[in-house]
Structures are given as structure tokens and as C-alpha cells.
Amino acid sequence: MISFVNLRFFCTFAGNFDNHKQFILKMKVPKKPGFQRFLDGVEVAGNKLPHPAMLFALFALIIIVISHIAAAMGVSVRLPGAEVDTYVRGVGIAYIFTNAVSNFVNFAPLGTVLVAMLGVGVAEHTGLISALLRKIMLGSSKKMITIVVVFVGIFSSIAENAGYLIVIPLGAAIFYAIGRHPLAGLAAAFFGVSAGFAANISLTLSDVILAGITEQAAQMIDPDIVVLATSNIFFMWAATIILTIIGYFVTEKIVVPKLGEYKPDGEIDVADISSELSVEEKRGLKFAGWSFLGAVAFLLLLVLPESAPLRNPETGAILDRDAPFMGGLVAVIMILFLAPALGFGIGSKTIKGNKDVVNSMTKSMQSMGAYLVLAFFAAQFINYFAHSNLGVVLSMNGSVFLQNTGLTGVPLILSFVLLCAFLNMFMGSSSAKWLIMAPIFVPMFMQLGYDPAFTQLAFRVGDTVTNIITPMMSFFALVVVFAEKYDKNAGIGTIISMMLPYSLIALLGLSAALIIWYLTGLPIGIGGYIHLPS
């Protein structure tokens, strides 16, 4: 017979069982490492900010206020070779109203994204992307997928910004399909694409543009000097290996544990890549392959002949910044996606008429609605920052500060890398920054005995590693949109907290490699050296 005291104890324990259970569970949960708690804090703080679109609007408002204050104070700088000072300009009401539309229409990534998505959209809706992903999946182990995603992201910089449009969403889709957190795939791809501007196994347009700016700055000291586009290629080969390893390590050891198990809020509209290829899809891939080769052959006819229409009409160059081929690279990307997409659709019978093609393009444009809203406000903010000259003043003052420190050797090189990384947080365009910094630092480093190609390389190291953590990077808003597809609560804080470990470790890794090259005197590329030839 149960006593009254025992019955009372039993009822009290039962009534508090849930509380005891929760207490015991909490006791068993291991404490997160300090760095993981820091990243969680970054994410929470970042996501408590307003919606990214409204945040860019707030940034624009802040620039308006600061520009007027700085203009009233007469803040200015003297650019190298200029005869007059460059003053900070206030962003006035008349400017805001008269440039709202042009800021949006001329926003660099906007046209790139929309035009490329016409081809990508057809490839997605005909089933080509799904079939290609399944073919990749059937031939790769799950562990190798991370390495593949990072490496393909790095290599995609050969087509400039195409990786932001293609590799990043595909990285997320692949991870989702194999049961891993899609944001981890997005992060790995985002790192690879951005890191690719300081690493690759091939020459890119960035090599051509930066070399031209460096050469012009170097000729202030030596009018006969030539800086080749290949002057950083050896280091870039090594950096490709280094950054691929870093991307794999950070994804697997930091980002994946931080994100934990993925629990989707609802059904995710992602290509199904879990099943075997059907007979129709296999035939479609054959048609797609032949269509792709046909498109490549067509483009080669437009660039290879001596008088080809996509060559520079004055110099005959193909990779020159003024060559129609480089200027029309976005259209080239669209064709290279559209041709195999049409071939796949015809071969697999997912395209039965021209209406199917147009409907596929329409659906791809509909999916870009969120990006268009973000792009409008981001375009205003970035334009106001450029128009006010605040970025120019910041870059010049930072450059003068480093020049006045009197540092030499390794401390000077590391300080320059850190300065470039810091300035990249505020000025997203590499060529725009280098146009300002090269006339200062290339002659300065030459007078200290350093080859212009080495100064350029140090700039690229610093300029690359912070692309993934700054909203000033023009494609950052698009990455947020990609993340929201899998996590409706994802925001700027989510992206920054995921990408911060990549940024820090890549900064350490590439800086260490740069110092090793400096201490050993290895050539950094074809025609590129650490020190000026004696």
C-alpha cells in the first residue's frame, strides 16, 4: 500500500518531470568551441539587422549624411599625377531623384545576371542541369564533392562573374541532393568563386586588366618596363591548390558542424538529382554535347580568323579589355548554356515547341524578383558611395598612412596585404581600387627594389580574401537571395558568419605563401619576379 508521503513525492516528481528532463538534456549538450560561439554571435547579430534590401537603403542614407558633413568640412585628397584635389561631394536631393533609375539600370551585375539567366533558365527547366548533376553525382564520392565544388568555383573566374550565377546555386543544390546542408555547399562555392580572382590554372580577364594598370603605374619610374598578363601565373597555380585545400577544410571542419542538420521549412524547388538517368535523358545529354560543341565552333569562327568580328578592330587582340569578345562575354555565356539546353530539350523531348523555350525563360525571370528588389537599393548605395568620392578619400588616406610608416621587408608586405583587404570592404571593384593604389604603391615598391608584378600580386592577395564578407561586393545581395531559397531566415549575418572562417584562413594561407615566395625568391609568373632584375 502506497503511503501518502510517497504518493505526494511521486506526484511532485511527475509534475516536474519535463523540467528535470530538460535540465538533464542541457547538462549533456557539449559546450561549443569559442570560435563557433563567436560565429553564432555574428550570425545572430547580423540577422537582427533589417532585411538586406532595407539595410542597403539605410547604408545609402548614411552615405548621404556623411557625404554632406565631409563636403562641408572640405575633405579632399590629391590623386597621383593630378593637378587639383579631389573633394568629397555631398549626395544631394536633386542627384538622388534624377539618378534613381540610371543607378538601377546601370548596376553592373543586373544586366549580367538577367541576360545569363535566360540561358541558365532554359538549361534548368528542360532538365539539363538536373541530368548533369546526377551524372556528376554518380561518378563522385560525397567527400570529393566539396573539393570539386571549390575547385570549379575557382576555375569559373576564367569567365569573370559567371561563377556567381552558376556555381554558387549549383553548389547548394548538390549538397541538398546528397542530404547535406545546402548552405554549406553554397559557402564552399562562394569561397571558390571569389578566391578564383587570386588563383586559377588559366589566365583570366583580371590578369589582363590588372597588368595594364600596373604597367602604366610602373612606367612612371621606368618608361620601357612591360608587365605581362602572365606575371602572376606561377603563384596562381600554387594558390589554386592552397585555396582548394582551405575551402575543403573550412567547409568540413567549421561550416558543416556550425550549420548542423538541415531541416527544410517546406518543399524546396531544386533539381532532382537522386535518381538514375533515364533513356531519354541520356539521349538528351548526347544532343546537348553536340550542341555545345557546335556553339563553341561557332564562337571560334567569330574570334579566331584574323579579321574576326569579335577581335579588337585596332589591335586584333581577343582578350584585350576593349575586344568585343570580352565585352560580350555575358552573351557568350548565355549562348553556351542556351545551345546545349535546346539540344537536351529536343533530345529528351522536354521541348516540344518554341513556347516551351519562352516559358522556361519566363520562369527564370520570375524567380529573380527578390534579387531585383535588392539590386535597386544596393545600386543606389554603391553609386552614392562612388559619387561622393568617399571611397577615393579612404583609399588614398590608407595608402598615405602605410607609405609613412617606414616599414620594409616582410612587415611592409603584410601591412600592404592587410591594407588591401581592409579597403576591399569599402570598394568592391578590384580595377577601380588598383587604379587608385597602383600609381602610389607600384613606384614606391619599385624604389625599394620590388618588381611591379610582385606589388600587383600582394594587392590581389589582400583584395580577394574579404570579397566574401563585405556587402559592398556587388554580387553579395545575390548570394543572400540564393541562401533564402533554403532558409527563409537567412540574411547578411548568416552569410558573413559562414564566410568569415574562409576569409581569415585564406588570408593567413595566401599571406604565408606570399612570404615563402618572397624569402625564397621564386619567380611568381612568366615575366614576373620578386625583385627588379639587376
Short mmCIF file of C-alpha atoms in Angstrom, two decimals:
data_model
loop_
_atom_site.label_atom_id
_atom_site.label_comp_id
_atom_site.label_asym_id
_atom_site.label_seq_id
_atom_site.Cartn_x
_atom_site.Cartn_y
_atom_site.Cartn_z
CA MET A 1 0.00 0.00 0.00
CA ILE A 2 1.45 3.38 -1.10
CA SER A 3 1.82 5.84 1.75
CA PHE A 4 0.52 9.39 1.49
CA VAL A 5 4.09 10.78 1.64
CA ASN A 6 5.26 8.52 -1.20
CA LEU A 7 2.21 9.39 -3.28
CA ARG A 8 2.87 13.06 -2.73
CA PHE A 9 6.52 12.65 -3.75
CA PHE A 10 5.53 10.72 -6.89
CA CYS A 11 3.04 13.37 -7.96
CA THR A 12 5.55 16.17 -7.34
CA PHE A 13 8.26 14.38 -9.34
CA ALA A 14 5.86 13.60 -12.18
CA GLY A 15 4.68 17.18 -12.34
CA ASN A 16 8.25 18.43 -12.69
CA PHE A 17 9.49 15.61 -14.92
CA ASP A 18 9.66 17.75 -18.03
CA ASN A 19 11.74 20.38 -16.25
CA HIS A 20 14.11 17.72 -14.91
CA LYS A 21 14.36 16.17 -18.37
CA GLN A 22 15.22 19.48 -19.98
CA PHE A 23 17.82 20.13 -17.27
CA ILE A 24 19.43 16.72 -17.84
CA LEU A 25 19.48 17.23 -21.62
CA LYS A 26 21.14 20.60 -21.23
CA MET A 27 23.75 19.04 -18.97
CA LYS A 28 24.58 16.51 -21.68
CA VAL A 29 24.94 19.01 -24.54
CA PRO A 30 28.66 19.68 -25.08
CA LYS A 31 29.72 23.28 -24.96
CA LYS A 32 30.55 24.73 -28.36
CA PRO A 33 34.13 25.87 -29.01
CA GLY A 34 34.76 29.58 -28.53
CA PHE A 35 35.14 30.31 -32.24
CA GLN A 36 31.83 28.58 -33.03
CA ARG A 37 30.10 30.65 -30.34
CA PHE A 38 31.66 33.78 -31.87
CA LEU A 39 30.33 32.84 -35.33
CA ASP A 40 26.90 32.14 -33.86
CA GLY A 41 27.00 35.59 -32.29
CA VAL A 42 27.94 37.16 -35.62
CA GLU A 43 25.02 35.40 -37.29
CA VAL A 44 22.50 36.38 -34.62
CA ALA A 45 23.66 40.00 -34.57
CA GLY A 46 23.76 40.21 -38.37
CA ASN A 47 20.32 38.69 -38.83
CA LYS A 48 18.79 41.09 -36.33
CA LEU A 49 19.56 43.82 -38.81
CA PRO A 50 16.74 44.85 -41.18
CA HIS A 51 16.01 42.95 -44.39
CA PRO A 52 19.01 43.21 -46.73
CA ALA A 53 17.10 45.48 -49.10
CA MET A 54 16.24 47.85 -46.26
CA LEU A 55 19.78 47.59 -44.94
CA PHE A 56 21.16 48.83 -48.24
CA ALA A 57 18.64 51.66 -48.12
CA LEU A 58 19.90 52.51 -44.64
CA PHE A 59 23.51 52.40 -45.86
CA ALA A 60 22.57 54.78 -48.67
CA LEU A 61 21.04 57.18 -46.15
CA ILE A 62 24.18 57.05 -44.01
CA ILE A 63 26.35 57.85 -47.05
CA ILE A 64 24.13 60.82 -47.85
CA VAL A 65 24.59 62.24 -44.33
CA ILE A 66 28.35 61.55 -44.12
CA SER A 67 28.99 62.95 -47.59
CA HIS A 68 27.37 66.26 -46.69
CA ILE A 69 29.31 66.51 -43.42
CA ALA A 70 32.64 65.68 -45.13
CA ALA A 71 31.88 68.06 -48.01
CA ALA A 72 31.10 70.87 -45.57
CA MET A 73 34.45 70.22 -43.85
CA GLY A 74 36.26 70.39 -47.20
CA VAL A 75 37.69 66.87 -47.00
CA SER A 76 39.84 66.16 -50.07
CA VAL A 77 42.84 64.22 -51.42
CA ARG A 78 45.34 64.75 -54.23
CA LEU A 79 45.48 61.76 -56.59
CA PRO A 80 48.86 60.81 -58.12
CA GLY A 81 49.56 62.87 -61.22
CA ALA A 82 46.57 65.16 -60.62
CA GLU A 83 46.93 68.92 -60.59
CA VAL A 84 43.91 69.58 -58.37
CA ASP A 85 42.45 67.95 -55.27
CA THR A 86 39.53 65.53 -55.34
CA TYR A 87 36.89 66.72 -52.87
CA VAL A 88 34.14 64.78 -51.17
CA ARG A 89 30.81 65.65 -52.77
CA GLY A 90 27.51 65.72 -50.97
CA VAL A 91 24.82 63.45 -52.40
CA GLY A 92 22.03 65.99 -52.93
CA ILE A 93 18.30 65.55 -53.32
CA ALA A 94 18.37 66.51 -56.99
CA TYR A 95 21.04 63.88 -57.66
CA ILE A 96 19.05 61.23 -55.78
CA PHE A 97 15.88 61.84 -57.79
CA THR A 98 17.45 62.25 -61.21
CA ASN A 99 19.74 59.20 -60.91
CA ALA A 100 17.47 56.66 -59.19
CA VAL A 101 16.57 54.93 -62.45
CA SER A 102 20.00 55.13 -64.08
CA ASN A 103 21.68 53.80 -60.93
CA PHE A 104 19.43 50.76 -61.07
CA VAL A 105 19.65 50.19 -64.83
CA ASN A 106 23.43 50.66 -64.88
CA PHE A 107 24.06 48.48 -61.82
CA ALA A 108 26.85 46.25 -63.17
CA PRO A 109 25.60 42.83 -62.00
CA LEU A 110 21.98 43.46 -63.00
CA GLY A 111 22.30 43.01 -66.76
CA THR A 112 24.87 40.25 -66.28
CA VAL A 113 22.54 38.27 -64.05
CA LEU A 114 19.40 38.71 -66.13
CA VAL A 115 20.97 38.00 -69.52
CA ALA A 116 22.88 34.96 -68.28
CA MET A 117 19.76 33.65 -66.53
CA LEU A 118 17.95 33.46 -69.88
CA GLY A 119 20.30 30.65 -70.88
CA VAL A 120 20.59 29.16 -67.40
CA GLY A 121 16.79 29.18 -67.01
CA VAL A 122 16.26 27.09 -70.14
CA ALA A 123 19.01 24.70 -69.01
CA GLU A 124 17.28 24.31 -65.63
CA HIS A 125 13.69 23.90 -66.83
CA THR A 126 14.49 21.48 -69.67
CA GLY A 127 16.18 19.19 -67.14
CA LEU A 128 19.74 19.62 -68.42
CA ILE A 129 21.14 20.83 -65.10
CA SER A 130 19.39 18.00 -63.24
CA ALA A 131 20.83 15.41 -65.61
CA LEU A 132 24.34 16.88 -65.47
CA LEU A 133 24.30 17.00 -61.68
CA ARG A 134 23.19 13.39 -61.47
CA LYS A 135 25.96 12.37 -63.86
CA ILE A 136 28.48 14.17 -61.64
CA MET A 137 26.99 12.60 -58.53
CA LEU A 138 27.13 9.07 -59.94
CA GLY A 139 30.85 9.46 -60.61
CA SER A 140 31.96 11.25 -57.42
CA SER A 141 32.15 10.34 -53.75
CA LYS A 142 30.38 12.54 -51.24
CA LYS A 143 33.66 13.64 -49.70
CA MET A 144 35.10 14.62 -53.08
CA ILE A 145 32.08 16.81 -53.83
CA THR A 146 33.37 19.59 -51.58
CA ILE A 147 36.73 19.65 -53.35
CA VAL A 148 35.02 19.61 -56.75
CA VAL A 149 32.71 22.50 -55.82
CA VAL A 150 35.56 24.67 -54.53
CA PHE A 151 37.85 23.91 -57.48
CA VAL A 152 35.12 24.52 -60.07
CA GLY A 153 34.35 27.80 -58.30
CA ILE A 154 37.99 28.86 -58.59
CA PHE A 155 38.19 27.84 -62.24
CA SER A 156 34.94 29.70 -63.04
CA SER A 157 36.76 33.04 -62.72
CA ILE A 158 38.01 32.39 -66.27
CA ALA A 159 34.52 33.60 -67.26
CA GLU A 160 34.67 36.52 -64.82
CA ASN A 161 31.40 36.69 -62.83
CA ALA A 162 29.73 33.61 -64.30
CA GLY A 163 30.56 31.59 -61.18
CA TYR A 164 28.32 33.77 -59.03
CA LEU A 165 25.39 32.95 -61.30
CA ILE A 166 26.09 29.27 -61.91
CA VAL A 167 28.46 27.60 -59.46
CA ILE A 168 27.02 29.03 -56.23
CA PRO A 169 23.40 27.86 -56.73
CA LEU A 170 24.63 24.53 -58.11
CA GLY A 171 26.89 24.01 -55.11
CA ALA A 172 23.89 24.44 -52.81
CA ALA A 173 21.74 22.14 -54.98
CA ILE A 174 24.36 19.36 -54.98
CA PHE A 175 24.72 19.42 -51.20
CA TYR A 176 20.95 19.41 -50.78
CA ALA A 177 20.60 16.43 -53.12
CA ILE A 178 23.07 14.26 -51.17
CA GLY A 179 21.43 15.05 -47.84
CA ARG A 180 23.91 17.65 -46.63
CA HIS A 181 23.21 21.21 -45.59
CA PRO A 182 22.76 23.23 -48.81
CA LEU A 183 24.19 26.38 -47.24
CA ALA A 184 27.48 24.52 -46.74
CA GLY A 185 27.57 23.86 -50.49
CA LEU A 186 26.70 27.50 -51.13
CA ALA A 187 29.51 28.64 -48.84
CA ALA A 188 32.09 26.34 -50.46
CA ALA A 189 31.09 27.55 -53.92
CA PHE A 190 31.01 31.22 -52.88
CA PHE A 191 34.52 30.90 -51.45
CA GLY A 192 35.82 29.20 -54.58
CA VAL A 193 34.29 31.74 -56.95
CA SER A 194 35.63 34.75 -55.04
CA ALA A 195 39.02 33.16 -54.31
CA GLY A 196 39.36 32.47 -58.01
CA PHE A 197 40.28 36.08 -58.64
CA ALA A 198 43.67 35.46 -56.99
CA ALA A 199 44.04 31.88 -58.20
CA ASN A 200 43.40 29.82 -61.29
CA ILE A 201 45.08 27.35 -63.61
CA SER A 202 44.41 29.63 -66.57
CA LEU A 203 44.73 33.29 -67.44
CA THR A 204 41.62 35.41 -66.86
CA LEU A 205 40.42 38.86 -67.84
CA SER A 206 41.52 40.11 -64.40
CA ASP A 207 45.13 39.26 -65.31
CA VAL A 208 44.86 41.37 -68.43
CA ILE A 209 43.18 44.37 -66.77
CA LEU A 210 45.40 44.49 -63.67
CA ALA A 211 48.60 44.04 -65.69
CA GLY A 212 47.67 47.01 -67.87
CA ILE A 213 47.11 49.22 -64.82
CA THR A 214 50.34 48.02 -63.20
CA GLU A 215 52.38 48.66 -66.34
CA GLN A 216 51.07 52.20 -66.63
CA ALA A 217 51.98 52.91 -62.99
CA ALA A 218 55.43 51.29 -63.36
CA GLN A 219 56.26 53.43 -66.39
CA MET A 220 56.24 56.46 -64.08
CA ILE A 221 59.64 55.13 -62.94
CA ASP A 222 60.80 53.17 -65.99
CA PRO A 223 59.13 54.17 -69.30
CA ASP A 224 60.37 50.99 -71.01
CA ILE A 225 59.05 48.47 -68.49
CA VAL A 226 56.47 45.88 -69.58
CA VAL A 227 54.14 43.97 -67.23
CA LEU A 228 52.77 40.78 -68.79
CA ALA A 229 49.35 39.29 -68.05
CA THR A 230 51.22 36.06 -67.17
CA SER A 231 53.36 37.74 -64.50
CA ASN A 232 51.45 36.14 -61.56
CA ILE A 233 50.57 32.78 -63.14
CA PHE A 234 53.01 30.56 -61.17
CA PHE A 235 51.74 31.83 -57.85
CA MET A 236 48.16 31.48 -59.06
CA TRP A 237 48.75 27.79 -59.81
CA ALA A 238 50.01 27.24 -56.28
CA ALA A 239 47.20 29.37 -54.83
CA THR A 240 44.66 27.17 -56.62
CA ILE A 241 45.90 24.16 -54.65
CA ILE A 242 46.16 26.11 -51.38
CA LEU A 243 42.68 27.60 -51.62
CA THR A 244 41.08 24.31 -52.67
CA ILE A 245 42.53 22.66 -49.54
CA ILE A 246 41.43 25.60 -47.38
CA GLY A 247 37.93 25.50 -48.88
CA TYR A 248 37.62 21.79 -48.14
CA PHE A 249 38.97 22.10 -44.60
CA VAL A 250 36.82 25.06 -43.58
CA THR A 251 33.66 23.57 -45.12
CA GLU A 252 34.06 20.16 -43.47
CA LYS A 253 35.58 21.16 -40.12
CA ILE A 254 33.93 24.51 -39.38
CA VAL A 255 30.92 25.34 -41.55
CA VAL A 256 29.22 21.92 -41.62
CA PRO A 257 29.42 21.43 -37.81
CA LYS A 258 28.20 25.01 -37.28
CA LEU A 259 25.16 24.58 -39.54
CA GLY A 260 24.21 21.18 -38.14
CA GLU A 261 21.45 19.04 -39.61
CA TYR A 262 19.38 20.66 -42.32
CA LYS A 263 15.63 20.81 -41.72
CA PRO A 264 13.84 22.50 -44.64
CA ASP A 265 10.88 24.76 -43.87
CA GLY A 266 8.92 23.20 -46.74
CA GLU A 267 9.35 21.76 -50.19
CA ILE A 268 12.44 23.10 -51.94
CA ASP A 269 12.30 23.65 -55.70
CA VAL A 270 15.64 22.10 -56.60
CA ALA A 271 16.52 19.82 -59.49
CA ASP A 272 16.01 16.18 -58.53
CA ILE A 273 19.41 14.53 -58.78
CA SER A 274 18.74 11.46 -56.67
CA SER A 275 17.64 9.02 -59.41
CA GLU A 276 19.38 7.26 -62.28
CA LEU A 277 19.37 8.83 -65.75
CA SER A 278 16.53 7.73 -68.00
CA VAL A 279 16.99 6.66 -71.63
CA GLU A 280 15.54 10.00 -72.78
CA GLU A 281 17.92 11.95 -70.54
CA LYS A 282 20.94 10.02 -71.79
CA ARG A 283 19.93 10.80 -75.35
CA GLY A 284 19.35 14.42 -74.33
CA LEU A 285 22.87 14.68 -72.90
CA LYS A 286 24.31 13.41 -76.18
CA PHE A 287 22.33 16.04 -78.08
CA ALA A 288 23.46 18.65 -75.54
CA GLY A 289 27.10 17.68 -76.01
CA TRP A 290 26.90 18.03 -79.78
CA SER A 291 25.00 21.32 -79.45
CA PHE A 292 27.64 22.65 -77.07
CA LEU A 293 30.45 21.73 -79.46
CA GLY A 294 28.53 23.40 -82.27
CA ALA A 295 28.18 26.60 -80.21
CA VAL A 296 31.90 26.54 -79.38
CA ALA A 297 32.78 26.07 -83.06
CA PHE A 298 30.50 28.99 -83.99
CA LEU A 299 32.16 31.25 -81.39
CA LEU A 300 35.62 30.20 -82.55
CA LEU A 301 34.73 31.34 -86.06
CA LEU A 302 33.89 34.73 -84.57
CA VAL A 303 37.26 35.11 -82.80
CA LEU A 304 40.00 33.05 -84.49
CA PRO A 305 40.20 34.44 -88.05
CA GLU A 306 42.45 37.47 -88.38
CA SER A 307 39.55 39.77 -89.28
CA ALA A 308 37.01 38.09 -86.96
CA PRO A 309 34.25 40.45 -85.75
CA LEU A 310 34.87 39.76 -82.03
CA ARG A 311 38.54 40.77 -82.15
CA ASN A 312 39.74 44.24 -81.21
CA PRO A 313 39.38 46.10 -84.55
CA GLU A 314 42.57 48.10 -83.91
CA THR A 315 44.94 45.56 -82.37
CA GLY A 316 43.36 42.27 -83.38
CA ALA A 317 43.54 41.05 -79.75
CA ILE A 318 40.93 38.64 -78.39
CA LEU A 319 41.49 39.01 -74.64
CA ASP A 320 42.07 42.75 -74.69
CA ARG A 321 39.72 44.67 -72.40
CA ASP A 322 38.47 46.58 -75.48
CA ALA A 323 37.89 43.45 -77.56
CA PRO A 324 34.21 42.79 -78.44
CA PHE A 325 34.68 39.18 -77.27
CA MET A 326 35.46 40.29 -73.72
CA GLY A 327 32.81 42.98 -73.79
CA GLY A 328 30.24 40.42 -74.94
CA LEU A 329 31.26 37.69 -72.50
CA VAL A 330 27.82 37.62 -70.86
CA ALA A 331 26.17 36.95 -74.23
CA VAL A 332 28.77 34.23 -74.85
CA ILE A 333 27.83 32.59 -71.53
CA MET A 334 24.14 32.75 -72.45
CA ILE A 335 24.82 31.05 -75.80
CA LEU A 336 26.96 28.35 -74.20
CA PHE A 337 24.08 27.50 -71.86
CA LEU A 338 21.24 28.01 -74.31
CA ALA A 339 22.68 25.82 -77.10
CA PRO A 340 23.12 22.62 -75.03
CA ALA A 341 19.84 23.34 -73.20
CA LEU A 342 17.97 23.37 -76.51
CA GLY A 343 19.83 20.25 -77.63
CA PHE A 344 18.93 18.45 -74.39
CA GLY A 345 15.32 19.56 -74.59
CA ILE A 346 14.96 18.26 -78.14
CA GLY A 347 16.79 15.00 -77.39
CA SER A 348 14.86 14.29 -74.19
CA LYS A 349 11.60 15.65 -75.66
CA THR A 350 11.12 18.15 -72.83
CA ILE A 351 10.96 20.84 -75.52
CA LYS A 352 8.11 20.33 -77.97
CA GLY A 353 7.95 23.84 -79.41
CA ASN A 354 9.14 27.43 -79.17
CA LYS A 355 6.58 28.17 -76.43
CA ASP A 356 8.41 25.78 -74.09
CA VAL A 357 11.63 27.76 -74.58
CA VAL A 358 9.95 31.10 -73.88
CA ASN A 359 8.12 29.68 -70.85
CA SER A 360 11.43 28.45 -69.43
CA MET A 361 12.94 31.91 -69.82
CA THR A 362 9.87 33.49 -68.24
CA LYS A 363 10.05 31.22 -65.21
CA SER A 364 13.72 32.05 -64.70
CA MET A 365 12.91 35.78 -64.74
CA GLN A 366 10.07 35.28 -62.24
CA SER A 367 12.49 33.67 -59.80
CA MET A 368 14.67 36.80 -59.88
CA GLY A 369 12.04 39.09 -58.33
CA ALA A 370 13.68 39.17 -54.90
CA TYR A 371 17.04 39.96 -56.45
CA LEU A 372 15.61 42.86 -58.43
CA VAL A 373 14.33 44.48 -55.23
CA LEU A 374 17.69 44.01 -53.53
CA ALA A 375 19.55 45.25 -56.59
CA PHE A 376 17.61 48.51 -56.67
CA PHE A 377 18.65 49.56 -53.17
CA ALA A 378 22.18 48.11 -53.48
CA ALA A 379 22.65 50.07 -56.71
CA GLN A 380 21.71 53.36 -55.01
CA PHE A 381 24.08 52.73 -52.10
CA ILE A 382 27.08 51.76 -54.25
CA ASN A 383 26.50 54.67 -56.62
CA TYR A 384 26.22 57.21 -53.79
CA PHE A 385 29.46 55.89 -52.30
CA ALA A 386 31.26 56.29 -55.64
CA HIS A 387 29.69 59.67 -56.47
CA SER A 388 30.61 61.14 -53.08
CA ASN A 389 34.34 60.24 -53.54
CA LEU A 390 34.37 58.80 -50.02
CA GLY A 391 35.95 55.58 -51.34
CA VAL A 392 38.70 57.52 -53.12
CA VAL A 393 39.46 59.53 -49.96
CA LEU A 394 39.53 56.38 -47.82
CA SER A 395 41.85 54.55 -50.23
CA MET A 396 44.23 57.48 -50.60
CA ASN A 397 44.47 58.17 -46.87
CA GLY A 398 45.07 54.48 -46.16
CA SER A 399 47.78 54.41 -48.82
CA VAL A 400 49.49 57.52 -47.48
CA PHE A 401 49.37 56.12 -43.94
CA LEU A 402 51.15 52.92 -45.00
CA GLN A 403 53.66 54.89 -47.04
CA ASN A 404 54.54 56.99 -44.00
CA THR A 405 55.09 54.05 -41.64
CA GLY A 406 58.63 53.43 -42.88
CA LEU A 407 58.16 49.64 -42.88
CA THR A 408 60.32 47.39 -45.08
CA GLY A 409 60.59 43.70 -45.95
CA VAL A 410 58.06 41.21 -44.59
CA PRO A 411 56.29 43.75 -42.29
CA LEU A 412 55.78 46.07 -45.27
CA ILE A 413 54.39 43.29 -47.47
CA LEU A 414 52.00 42.03 -44.77
CA SER A 415 50.87 45.57 -43.95
CA PHE A 416 50.14 46.18 -47.63
CA VAL A 417 48.12 42.95 -47.87
CA LEU A 418 46.10 43.91 -44.79
CA LEU A 419 45.50 47.41 -46.15
CA CYS A 420 44.18 45.98 -49.43
CA ALA A 421 41.95 43.54 -47.52
CA PHE A 422 40.57 46.39 -45.42
CA LEU A 423 39.95 48.73 -48.34
CA ASN A 424 38.20 45.94 -50.22
CA MET A 425 35.50 46.05 -47.54
CA PHE A 426 34.54 49.50 -48.82
CA MET A 427 35.41 49.44 -52.54
CA GLY A 428 34.26 46.27 -54.25
CA SER A 429 35.79 46.81 -57.69
CA SER A 430 39.36 45.49 -57.94
CA SER A 431 40.22 47.52 -61.02
CA ALA A 432 38.83 50.74 -59.51
CA LYS A 433 40.92 50.27 -56.35
CA TRP A 434 44.04 49.35 -58.28
CA LEU A 435 43.66 52.43 -60.49
CA ILE A 436 43.92 54.50 -57.30
CA MET A 437 46.54 52.44 -55.46
CA ALA A 438 48.88 51.35 -58.27
CA PRO A 439 50.28 54.86 -59.02
CA ILE A 440 51.20 55.13 -55.33
CA PHE A 441 52.48 51.69 -54.42
CA VAL A 442 53.98 50.37 -57.65
CA PRO A 443 56.55 53.25 -57.88
CA MET A 444 57.06 53.13 -54.10
CA PHE A 445 57.84 49.40 -54.14
CA MET A 446 59.99 49.79 -57.26
CA GLN A 447 62.16 52.32 -55.46
CA LEU A 448 62.60 49.68 -52.76
CA GLY A 449 63.70 47.17 -55.42
CA TYR A 450 60.47 45.19 -55.86
CA ASP A 451 59.15 44.11 -59.25
CA PRO A 452 55.77 45.68 -60.20
CA ALA A 453 54.33 42.19 -60.71
CA PHE A 454 55.06 41.37 -57.06
CA THR A 455 53.28 44.51 -55.84
CA GLN A 456 50.33 43.57 -58.02
CA LEU A 457 50.33 40.05 -56.56
CA ALA A 458 50.32 41.34 -52.97
CA PHE A 459 47.35 43.54 -53.90
CA ARG A 460 45.46 40.58 -55.34
CA VAL A 461 46.01 38.51 -52.20
CA GLY A 462 44.57 41.18 -49.92
CA ASP A 463 41.86 42.24 -52.34
CA THR A 464 40.47 38.72 -52.74
CA VAL A 465 40.08 37.39 -49.22
CA THR A 466 37.49 39.90 -48.00
CA ASN A 467 35.18 39.73 -51.05
CA ILE A 468 33.10 37.09 -49.29
CA ILE A 469 32.38 39.08 -46.13
CA THR A 470 31.54 42.54 -47.45
CA PRO A 471 28.09 43.66 -48.66
CA MET A 472 29.98 46.13 -50.88
CA MET A 473 30.76 43.22 -53.22
CA SER A 474 28.22 43.68 -55.99
CA PHE A 475 27.09 40.02 -56.05
CA PHE A 476 26.71 39.73 -52.26
CA ALA A 477 22.99 40.51 -52.47
CA LEU A 478 22.52 37.71 -55.00
CA VAL A 479 24.19 35.22 -52.65
CA VAL A 480 21.74 36.24 -49.90
CA VAL A 481 18.86 35.53 -52.30
CA PHE A 482 20.29 32.08 -53.09
CA ALA A 483 20.55 31.33 -49.36
CA GLU A 484 16.95 32.41 -48.70
CA LYS A 485 15.77 29.67 -51.06
CA TYR A 486 16.86 27.08 -48.49
CA ASP A 487 16.50 29.09 -45.30
CA LYS A 488 13.85 31.81 -45.18
CA ASN A 489 15.55 33.32 -42.12
CA ALA A 490 18.93 33.63 -43.83
CA GLY A 491 20.30 37.14 -44.06
CA ILE A 492 23.50 39.11 -44.21
CA GLY A 493 24.52 37.78 -40.78
CA THR A 494 24.12 34.18 -41.98
CA ILE A 495 26.40 34.72 -44.95
CA ILE A 496 29.06 36.69 -43.08
CA SER A 497 29.22 34.18 -40.19
CA MET A 498 29.62 31.30 -42.66
CA MET A 499 32.23 33.05 -44.78
CA LEU A 500 34.34 34.66 -42.03
CA PRO A 501 36.39 31.47 -41.32
CA TYR A 502 37.16 31.14 -45.04
CA SER A 503 38.26 34.77 -45.17
CA LEU A 504 40.55 34.59 -42.13
CA ILE A 505 42.18 31.26 -43.02
CA ALA A 506 42.61 32.23 -46.68
CA LEU A 507 44.26 35.47 -45.56
CA LEU A 508 46.70 33.51 -43.42
CA GLY A 509 47.31 30.84 -46.07
CA LEU A 510 47.90 33.15 -49.02
CA SER A 511 49.96 35.59 -46.94
CA ALA A 512 52.17 32.73 -45.75
CA ALA A 513 52.62 31.56 -49.36
CA LEU A 514 53.47 35.11 -50.43
CA ILE A 515 56.13 35.39 -47.72
CA ILE A 516 57.59 32.00 -48.70
CA TRP A 517 57.87 33.20 -52.30
CA TYR A 518 59.46 36.44 -51.07
CA LEU A 519 62.04 34.70 -48.86
CA THR A 520 62.98 32.09 -51.48
CA GLY A 521 62.97 34.45 -54.47
CA LEU A 522 60.97 32.07 -56.65
CA PRO A 523 59.54 33.54 -59.89
CA ILE A 524 55.87 34.39 -59.43
CA GLY A 525 54.99 34.09 -63.11
CA ILE A 526 56.17 34.35 -66.69
CA GLY A 527 57.93 37.71 -66.73
CA GLY A 528 57.14 38.31 -63.07
CA TYR A 529 59.69 38.36 -60.23
CA ILE A 530 60.02 39.33 -56.59
CA HIS A 531 62.79 41.87 -57.12
CA LEU A 532 63.56 44.04 -60.10
CA PRO A 533 66.08 42.39 -62.45
CA SER A 534 69.53 43.88 -61.87
#
